Coordinates of N, CA and C in Angstrom, one line a residue:
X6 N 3.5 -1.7 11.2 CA 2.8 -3.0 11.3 C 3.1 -3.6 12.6
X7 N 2.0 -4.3 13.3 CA 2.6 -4.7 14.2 C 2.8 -6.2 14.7
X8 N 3.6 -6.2 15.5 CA 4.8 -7.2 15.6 C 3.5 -8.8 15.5
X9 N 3.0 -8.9 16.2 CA 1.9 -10.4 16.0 C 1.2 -10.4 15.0
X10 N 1.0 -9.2 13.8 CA 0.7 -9.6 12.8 C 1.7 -10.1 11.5
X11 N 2.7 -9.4 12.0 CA 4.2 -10.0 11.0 C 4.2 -11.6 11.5
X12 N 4.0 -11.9 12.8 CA 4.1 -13.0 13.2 C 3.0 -14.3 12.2
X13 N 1.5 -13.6 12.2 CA 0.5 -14.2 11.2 C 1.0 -14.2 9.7
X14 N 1.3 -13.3 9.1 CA 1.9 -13.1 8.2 C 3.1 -14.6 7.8
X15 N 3.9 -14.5 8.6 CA 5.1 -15.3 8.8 C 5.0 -16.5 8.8
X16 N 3.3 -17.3 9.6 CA 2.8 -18.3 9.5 C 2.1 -18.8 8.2
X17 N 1.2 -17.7 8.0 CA 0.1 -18.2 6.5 C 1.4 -17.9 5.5
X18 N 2.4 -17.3 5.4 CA 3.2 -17.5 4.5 C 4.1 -19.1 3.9
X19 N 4.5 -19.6 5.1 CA 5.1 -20.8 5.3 C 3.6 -22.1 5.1
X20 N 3.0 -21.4 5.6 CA 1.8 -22.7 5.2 C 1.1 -22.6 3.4
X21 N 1.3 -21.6 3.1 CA 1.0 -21.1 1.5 C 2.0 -22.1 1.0
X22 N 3.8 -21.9 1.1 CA 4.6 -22.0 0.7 C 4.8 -24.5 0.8
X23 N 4.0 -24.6 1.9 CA 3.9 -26.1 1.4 C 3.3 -26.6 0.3
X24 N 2.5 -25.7 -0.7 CA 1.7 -26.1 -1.6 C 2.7 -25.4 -2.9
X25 N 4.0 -26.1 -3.4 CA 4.9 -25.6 -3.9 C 4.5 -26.8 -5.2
X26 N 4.4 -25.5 -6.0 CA 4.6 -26.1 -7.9 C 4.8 -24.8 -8.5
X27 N 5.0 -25.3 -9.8 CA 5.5 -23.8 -11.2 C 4.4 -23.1 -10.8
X28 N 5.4 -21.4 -10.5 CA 3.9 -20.7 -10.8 C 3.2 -20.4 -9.2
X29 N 3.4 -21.2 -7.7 CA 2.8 -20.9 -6.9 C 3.1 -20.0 -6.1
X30 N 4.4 -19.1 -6.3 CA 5.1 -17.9 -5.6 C 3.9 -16.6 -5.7
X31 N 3.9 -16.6 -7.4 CA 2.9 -15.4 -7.7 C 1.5 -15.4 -6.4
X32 N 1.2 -16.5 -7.0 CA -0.3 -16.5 -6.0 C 0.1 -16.7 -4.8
X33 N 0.5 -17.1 -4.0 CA 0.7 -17.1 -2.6 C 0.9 -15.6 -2.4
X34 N 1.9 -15.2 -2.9 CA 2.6 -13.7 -3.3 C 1.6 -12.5 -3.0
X35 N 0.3 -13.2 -3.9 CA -1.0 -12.0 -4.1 C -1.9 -12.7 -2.9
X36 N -2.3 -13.5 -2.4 CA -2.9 -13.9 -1.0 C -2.5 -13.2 -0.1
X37 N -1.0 -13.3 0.2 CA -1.1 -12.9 1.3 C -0.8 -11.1 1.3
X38 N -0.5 -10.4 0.0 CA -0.6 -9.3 -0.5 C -2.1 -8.2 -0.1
X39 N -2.9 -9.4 0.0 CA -4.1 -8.9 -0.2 C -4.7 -8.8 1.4
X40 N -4.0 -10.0 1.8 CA -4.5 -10.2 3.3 C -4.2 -9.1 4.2
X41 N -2.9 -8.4 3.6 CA -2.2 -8.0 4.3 C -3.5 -6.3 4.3
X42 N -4.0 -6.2 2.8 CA -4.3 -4.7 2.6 C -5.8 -4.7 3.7
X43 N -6.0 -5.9 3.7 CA -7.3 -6.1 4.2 C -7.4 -5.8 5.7
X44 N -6.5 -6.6 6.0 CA -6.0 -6.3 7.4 C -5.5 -4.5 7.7
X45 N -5.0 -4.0 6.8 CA -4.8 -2.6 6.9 C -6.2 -1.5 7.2
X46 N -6.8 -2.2 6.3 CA -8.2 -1.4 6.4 C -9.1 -1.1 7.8
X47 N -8.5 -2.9 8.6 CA -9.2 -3.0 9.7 C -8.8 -2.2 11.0
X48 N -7.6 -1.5 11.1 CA -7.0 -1.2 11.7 C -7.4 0.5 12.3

């Protein structure tokens, strides 16, 4: 993976993680899970 997308990653992670209630780990969890495979594909 490379290094400025860990960087992206690292950002929409911490911005997911301000929207904190029971239960919002999972889904953030699978957002950015998904982003990530999506972004795989593009590669």
């Amino acid at each position: 993976m490379k290094p400025e997308l860990i960087e992206i990653l690292r950002m929409r992670w911490l911005r997911l993680r301000i929207y904190r209630y029971r239960g919002s780990f999972p889904v953030a969890y699978r957002i950015l899970r998904n982003y990530v495979r999506i972004e795989a594909k593009r590669e």
